[in-house]
Amino acid sequence: MLPTTPLVPPFALTRASHVSLAVTDLGRSRDFYRDVIGLVVTEESEDAVYLRGLEESAHHSLVLERADEPRALRVGLRVRTEDDIAAAERCFAARGIEHRRVERPHQGATLQFRDPVGTHLELTASMDLVPRKMQRFDEFVAGAPQRLDHFQVVTHDVQAATDFWTGLGMRMSEYTAKDGTDELWGSWMEVKGNTHDLVFTNGRGPRLHHFAYTVPDASALLHAADVAGALGVGDEIDRGPGRHGISNALFLYLRDPDQHRVELFTTHYQFIDLEDEPIRWDVSDARRAQLWGLPASRRWFFEASPFPGEPVREPLLHASPATLEDYLGVH
Ligand SMILES: [Fe+2]
């Protein structure tokens, strides 16, 4: 069933902004994100590394935290002002959603919570400012990632996730449904004016499937792939390069040393005008996932990062896209 988005949401979300990952070897993960992806290290300590894209003036869009087990700790969204943090508290209290204010380094007021499908999240209204590196072309390496753009979460209940997030003001730009129906298999939702900030797809969840940074152009994308090969991690490219039907992005997915997945991609199209209707895709339509090239592997479809202590549930909807193994007849 398709959602409706209120024109005046309970508080003002503005964009996907940051992600925190538990990693087992901090130095190795820092090297991967700095040297293979091309992120800037803003700050590092014994227990954490803070990184950002070249265009970003916020202190961090990726936080790596030292841990015994790899986990997706939480995904972060920005709200417009501190009043929106207070409004979010009232909204969650009214809906019976557990939440708590926390102190996070280099962030303003921060509110952590779990959404109804168990995704671990935090909202913040501000971060410390640092210089943008967008014209330090002499420092561009690998994919030269510009800014964090979106998250994709695997969930057992795409409909519930979609209803919750559209109720908070996100708009669905595209969706995938069981063939010939509007039973949601995947939901692409945005708040910043391109096709998505937050995506939910059907599967064993909640687990973080990937987070994504924009790159300047196709050359940067290919250069990232070449750098991965040159540095001996070419086999950690688990999909692409290719072109998505959904959102029209040219993409490349890589796995970090703990198998967290990061996407590099060229830009999406705008999705701002309210009369725009979401684009619908059948789950069996291979063109929704890639306009050319082979289907993604089972590894890409079914592997993802769990959240700490969060039980993973079987999906309610039984529908799956064809994988590379299906295409090749491998069982
Ligand atoms: Fe993505």
PDB file of N, CA, C and O in Angstrom, residues 91-134:
ATOM      1  N   CYS A  91       7.150  13.615  19.798  1.00  0.00           N
ATOM      2  CA  CYS A  91       6.557  12.709  18.795  1.00  0.00           C
ATOM      3  C   CYS A  91       6.772  11.255  19.207  1.00  0.00           C
ATOM      4  O   CYS A  91       5.829  10.444  19.187  1.00  0.00           O
ATOM      5  N   PHE A  92       8.003  10.910  19.589  1.00  0.00           N
ATOM      6  CA  PHE A  92       8.305   9.519  19.934  1.00  0.00           C
ATOM      7  C   PHE A  92       7.600   9.124  21.235  1.00  0.00           C
ATOM      8  O   PHE A  92       7.117   7.990  21.366  1.00  0.00           O
ATOM      9  N   ALA A  93       7.545  10.051  22.193  1.00  0.00           N
ATOM     10  CA  ALA A  93       6.848   9.759  23.452  1.00  0.00           C
ATOM     11  C   ALA A  93       5.381   9.442  23.167  1.00  0.00           C
ATOM     12  O   ALA A  93       4.814   8.487  23.716  1.00  0.00           O
ATOM     13  N   ALA A  94       4.758  10.216  22.285  1.00  0.00           N
ATOM     14  CA  ALA A  94       3.341  10.012  21.965  1.00  0.00           C
ATOM     15  C   ALA A  94       3.118   8.674  21.265  1.00  0.00           C
ATOM     16  O   ALA A  94       2.058   8.065  21.391  1.00  0.00           O
ATOM     17  N   ARG A  95       4.123   8.221  20.523  1.00  0.00           N
ATOM     18  CA  ARG A  95       3.989   6.959  19.769  1.00  0.00           C
ATOM     19  C   ARG A  95       4.569   5.757  20.510  1.00  0.00           C
ATOM     20  O   ARG A  95       4.620   4.655  19.961  1.00  0.00           O
ATOM     21  N   GLY A  96       5.063   5.973  21.739  1.00  0.00           N
ATOM     22  CA  GLY A  96       5.604   4.860  22.514  1.00  0.00           C
ATOM     23  C   GLY A  96       6.930   4.341  21.983  1.00  0.00           C
ATOM     24  O   GLY A  96       7.272   3.167  22.164  1.00  0.00           O
ATOM     25  N   ILE A  97       7.709   5.212  21.339  1.00  0.00           N
ATOM     26  CA  ILE A  97       9.022   4.821  20.813  1.00  0.00           C
ATOM     27  C   ILE A  97      10.102   5.232  21.817  1.00  0.00           C
ATOM     28  O   ILE A  97      10.236   6.416  22.141  1.00  0.00           O
ATOM     29  N   GLU A  98      10.845   4.248  22.309  1.00  0.00           N
ATOM     30  CA  GLU A  98      11.911   4.546  23.277  1.00  0.00           C
ATOM     31  C   GLU A  98      12.968   5.425  22.627  1.00  0.00           C
ATOM     32  O   GLU A  98      13.337   5.216  21.473  1.00  0.00           O
ATOM     33  N   HIS A  99      13.455   6.399  23.412  1.00  0.00           N
ATOM     34  CA  HIS A  99      14.456   7.318  22.884  1.00  0.00           C
ATOM     35  C   HIS A  99      15.246   7.884  24.048  1.00  0.00           C
ATOM     36  O   HIS A  99      14.791   7.844  25.184  1.00  0.00           O
ATOM     37  N   ARG A 100      16.451   8.389  23.764  1.00  0.00           N
ATOM     38  CA  ARG A 100      17.235   9.012  24.826  1.00  0.00           C
ATOM     39  C   ARG A 100      18.189  10.028  24.232  1.00  0.00           C
ATOM     40  O   ARG A 100      18.729   9.854  23.139  1.00  0.00           O
ATOM     41  N   ARG A 101      18.373  11.126  24.999  1.00  0.00           N
ATOM     42  CA  ARG A 101      19.367  12.119  24.604  1.00  0.00           C
ATOM     43  C   ARG A 101      20.737  11.625  25.027  1.00  0.00           C
ATOM     44  O   ARG A 101      20.894  11.079  26.123  1.00  0.00           O
ATOM     45  N   VAL A 102      21.717  11.820  24.178  1.00  0.00           N
ATOM     46  CA  VAL A 102      23.078  11.385  24.496  1.00  0.00           C
ATOM     47  C   VAL A 102      24.057  12.496  24.135  1.00  0.00           C
ATOM     48  O   VAL A 102      23.739  13.404  23.346  1.00  0.00           O
ATOM     49  N   GLU A 103      25.232  12.414  24.733  1.00  0.00           N
ATOM     50  CA  GLU A 103      26.345  13.298  24.352  1.00  0.00           C
ATOM     51  C   GLU A 103      27.166  12.564  23.307  1.00  0.00           C
ATOM     52  O   GLU A 103      27.599  11.431  23.549  1.00  0.00           O
ATOM     53  N   ARG A 104      27.362  13.162  22.150  1.00  0.00           N
ATOM     54  CA  ARG A 104      28.224  12.570  21.130  1.00  0.00           C
ATOM     55  C   ARG A 104      29.281  13.599  20.752  1.00  0.00           C
ATOM     56  O   ARG A 104      28.955  14.782  20.546  1.00  0.00           O
ATOM     57  N   PRO A 105      30.563  13.187  20.660  1.00  0.00           N
ATOM     58  CA  PRO A 105      31.611  14.152  20.357  1.00  0.00           C
ATOM     59  C   PRO A 105      31.341  14.911  19.057  1.00  0.00           C
ATOM     60  O   PRO A 105      30.949  14.306  18.054  1.00  0.00           O
ATOM     61  N   HIS A 106      31.541  16.224  19.106  1.00  0.00           N
ATOM     62  CA  HIS A 106      31.444  17.098  17.929  1.00  0.00           C
ATOM     63  C   HIS A 106      30.019  17.199  17.370  1.00  0.00           C
ATOM     64  O   HIS A 106      29.841  17.641  16.239  1.00  0.00           O
ATOM     65  N   GLN A 107      29.026  16.759  18.129  1.00  0.00           N
ATOM     66  CA  GLN A 107      27.626  16.897  17.701  1.00  0.00           C
ATOM     67  C   GLN A 107      26.860  17.728  18.728  1.00  0.00           C
ATOM     68  O   GLN A 107      27.170  17.696  19.916  1.00  0.00           O
ATOM     69  N   GLY A 108      25.863  18.465  18.235  1.00  0.00           N
ATOM     70  CA  GLY A 108      24.941  19.161  19.124  1.00  0.00           C
ATOM     71  C   GLY A 108      23.993  18.152  19.762  1.00  0.00           C
ATOM     72  O   GLY A 108      24.278  16.945  19.813  1.00  0.00           O
ATOM     73  N   ALA A 109      22.868  18.649  20.252  1.00  0.00           N
ATOM     74  CA  ALA A 109      21.876  17.775  20.892  1.00  0.00           C
ATOM     75  C   ALA A 109      21.622  16.565  20.005  1.00  0.00           C
ATOM     76  O   ALA A 109      21.403  16.700  18.794  1.00  0.00           O
ATOM     77  N   THR A 110      21.687  15.390  20.602  1.00  0.00           N
ATOM     78  CA  THR A 110      21.563  14.147  19.829  1.00  0.00           C
ATOM     79  C   THR A 110      20.555  13.233  20.496  1.00  0.00           C
ATOM     80  O   THR A 110      20.583  13.041  21.714  1.00  0.00           O
ATOM     81  N   LEU A 111      19.662  12.685  19.698  1.00  0.00           N
ATOM     82  CA  LEU A 111      18.593  11.825  20.187  1.00  0.00           C
ATOM     83  C   LEU A 111      18.717  10.456  19.516  1.00  0.00           C
ATOM     84  O   LEU A 111      18.662  10.360  18.287  1.00  0.00           O
ATOM     85  N   GLN A 112      18.906   9.419  20.333  1.00  0.00           N
ATOM     86  CA  GLN A 112      19.010   8.064  19.786  1.00  0.00           C
ATOM     87  C   GLN A 112      17.690   7.318  19.975  1.00  0.00           C
ATOM     88  O   GLN A 112      17.004   7.503  20.990  1.00  0.00           O
ATOM     89  N   PHE A 113      17.355   6.469  19.010  1.00  0.00           N
ATOM     90  CA  PHE A 113      16.117   5.701  19.089  1.00  0.00           C
ATOM     91  C   PHE A 113      16.186   4.529  18.113  1.00  0.00           C
ATOM     92  O   PHE A 113      17.106   4.444  17.295  1.00  0.00           O
ATOM     93  N   ARG A 114      15.233   3.624  18.240  1.00  0.00           N
ATOM     94  CA  ARG A 114      15.053   2.536  17.279  1.00  0.00           C
ATOM     95  C   ARG A 114      13.727   2.768  16.579  1.00  0.00           C
ATOM     96  O   ARG A 114      12.722   3.076  17.239  1.00  0.00           O
ATOM     97  N   ASP A 115      13.705   2.613  15.269  1.00  0.00           N
ATOM     98  CA  ASP A 115      12.424   2.775  14.571  1.00  0.00           C
ATOM     99  C   ASP A 115      11.603   1.477  14.730  1.00  0.00           C
ATOM    100  O   ASP A 115      12.088   0.506  15.327  1.00  0.00           O
ATOM    101  N   PRO A 116      10.371   1.438  14.252  1.00  0.00           N
ATOM    102  CA  PRO A 116       9.513   0.264  14.522  1.00  0.00           C
ATOM    103  C   PRO A 116      10.022  -1.059  13.926  1.00  0.00           C
ATOM    104  O   PRO A 116       9.559  -2.122  14.335  1.00  0.00           O
ATOM    105  N   VAL A 117      10.966  -1.000  12.970  1.00  0.00           N
ATOM    106  CA  VAL A 117      11.516  -2.259  12.446  1.00  0.00           C
ATOM    107  C   VAL A 117      12.892  -2.552  13.031  1.00  0.00           C
ATOM    108  O   VAL A 117      13.579  -3.469  12.586  1.00  0.00           O
ATOM    109  N   GLY A 118      13.318  -1.780  14.051  1.00  0.00           N
ATOM    110  CA  GLY A 118      14.535  -2.103  14.796  1.00  0.00           C
ATOM    111  C   GLY A 118      15.807  -1.450  14.287  1.00  0.00           C
ATOM    112  O   GLY A 118      16.900  -1.765  14.783  1.00  0.00           O
ATOM    113  N   THR A 119      15.713  -0.530  13.332  1.00  0.00           N
ATOM    114  CA  THR A 119      16.895   0.190  12.864  1.00  0.00           C
ATOM    115  C   THR A 119      17.399   1.092  13.987  1.00  0.00           C
ATOM    116  O   THR A 119      16.611   1.797  14.617  1.00  0.00           O
ATOM    117  N   HIS A 120      18.701   1.069  14.244  1.00  0.00           N
ATOM    118  CA  HIS A 120      19.282   1.932  15.274  1.00  0.00           C
ATOM    119  C   HIS A 120      19.675   3.262  14.633  1.00  0.00           C
ATOM    120  O   HIS A 120      20.431   3.276  13.653  1.00  0.00           O
ATOM    121  N   LEU A 121      19.175   4.349  15.217  1.00  0.00           N
ATOM    122  CA  LEU A 121      19.334   5.666  14.598  1.00  0.00           C
ATOM    123  C   LEU A 121      19.681   6.726  15.610  1.00  0.00           C
ATOM    124  O   LEU A 121      19.471   6.547  16.814  1.00  0.00           O
ATOM    125  N   GLU A 122      20.177   7.852  15.106  1.00  0.00           N
ATOM    126  CA  GLU A 122      20.250   9.054  15.937  1.00  0.00           C
ATOM    127  C   GLU A 122      19.973  10.273  15.087  1.00  0.00           C
ATOM    128  O   GLU A 122      20.253  10.301  13.885  1.00  0.00           O
ATOM    129  N   LEU A 123      19.393  11.277  15.755  1.00  0.00           N
ATOM    130  CA  LEU A 123      19.122  12.562  15.127  1.00  0.00           C
ATOM    131  C   LEU A 123      20.012  13.598  15.785  1.00  0.00           C
ATOM    132  O   LEU A 123      20.193  13.578  17.003  1.00  0.00           O
ATOM    133  N   THR A 124      20.558  14.493  14.985  1.00  0.00           N
ATOM    134  CA  THR A 124      21.263  15.626  15.571  1.00  0.00           C
ATOM    135  C   THR A 124      20.981  16.868  14.745  1.00  0.00           C
ATOM    136  O   THR A 124      20.647  16.777  13.560  1.00  0.00           O
ATOM    137  N   ALA A 125      21.088  18.034  15.414  1.00  0.00           N
ATOM    138  CA  ALA A 125      20.771  19.289  14.736  1.00  0.00           C
ATOM    139  C   ALA A 125      22.021  20.019  14.277  1.00  0.00           C
ATOM    140  O   ALA A 125      21.934  20.932  13.451  1.00  0.00           O
ATOM    141  N   SER A 126      23.193  19.657  14.792  1.00  0.00           N
ATOM    142  CA  SER A 126      24.393  20.398  14.399  1.00  0.00           C
ATOM    143  C   SER A 126      25.647  19.576  14.673  1.00  0.00           C
ATOM    144  O   SER A 126      25.634  18.640  15.473  1.00  0.00           O
ATOM    145  N   MET A 127      26.706  19.960  14.001  1.00  0.00           N
ATOM    146  CA  MET A 127      28.040  19.373  14.224  1.00  0.00           C
ATOM    147  C   MET A 127      29.068  20.495  14.188  1.00  0.00           C
ATOM    148  O   MET A 127      28.823  21.556  13.612  1.00  0.00           O
ATOM    149  N   ASP A 128      30.238  20.221  14.788  1.00  0.00           N
ATOM    150  CA  ASP A 128      31.351  21.155  14.660  1.00  0.00           C
ATOM    151  C   ASP A 128      31.703  21.315  13.182  1.00  0.00           C
ATOM    152  O   ASP A 128      31.589  20.363  12.404  1.00  0.00           O
ATOM    153  N   LEU A 129      32.144  22.523  12.829  1.00  0.00           N
ATOM    154  CA  LEU A 129      32.520  22.791  11.442  1.00  0.00           C
ATOM    155  C   LEU A 129      34.015  22.598  11.229  1.00  0.00           C
ATOM    156  O   LEU A 129      34.824  22.913  12.112  1.00  0.00           O
ATOM    157  N   VAL A 130      34.355  22.104  10.056  1.00  0.00           N
ATOM    158  CA  VAL A 130      35.752  21.951   9.638  1.00  0.00           C
ATOM    159  C   VAL A 130      35.850  22.451   8.196  1.00  0.00           C
ATOM    160  O   VAL A 130      34.817  22.595   7.526  1.00  0.00           O
ATOM    161  N   PRO A 131      37.053  22.724   7.701  1.00  0.00           N
ATOM    162  CA  PRO A 131      37.152  23.268   6.332  1.00  0.00           C
ATOM    163  C   PRO A 131      36.708  22.257   5.274  1.00  0.00           C
ATOM    164  O   PRO A 131      37.022  21.081   5.363  1.00  0.00           O
ATOM    165  N   ARG A 132      35.968  22.765   4.294  1.00  0.00           N
ATOM    166  CA  ARG A 132      35.659  21.918   3.140  1.00  0.00           C
ATOM    167  C   ARG A 132      36.944  21.719   2.336  1.00  0.00           C
ATOM    168  O   ARG A 132      37.746  22.637   2.196  1.00  0.00           O
ATOM    169  N   LYS A 133      37.086  20.517   1.772  1.00  0.00           N
ATOM    170  CA  LYS A 133      38.284  20.212   0.981  1.00  0.00           C
ATOM    171  C   LYS A 133      37.966  20.159  -0.510  1.00  0.00           C
ATOM    172  O   LYS A 133      38.754  19.629  -1.292  1.00  0.00           O
ATOM    173  N   MET A 134      36.809  20.687  -0.905  1.00  0.00           N
ATOM    174  CA  MET A 134      36.330  20.421  -2.275  1.00  0.00           C
ATOM    175  C   MET A 134      37.222  21.021  -3.357  1.00  0.00           C
ATOM    176  O   MET A 134      37.170  20.583  -4.496  1.00  0.00           O
TER     177      MET A 134
END
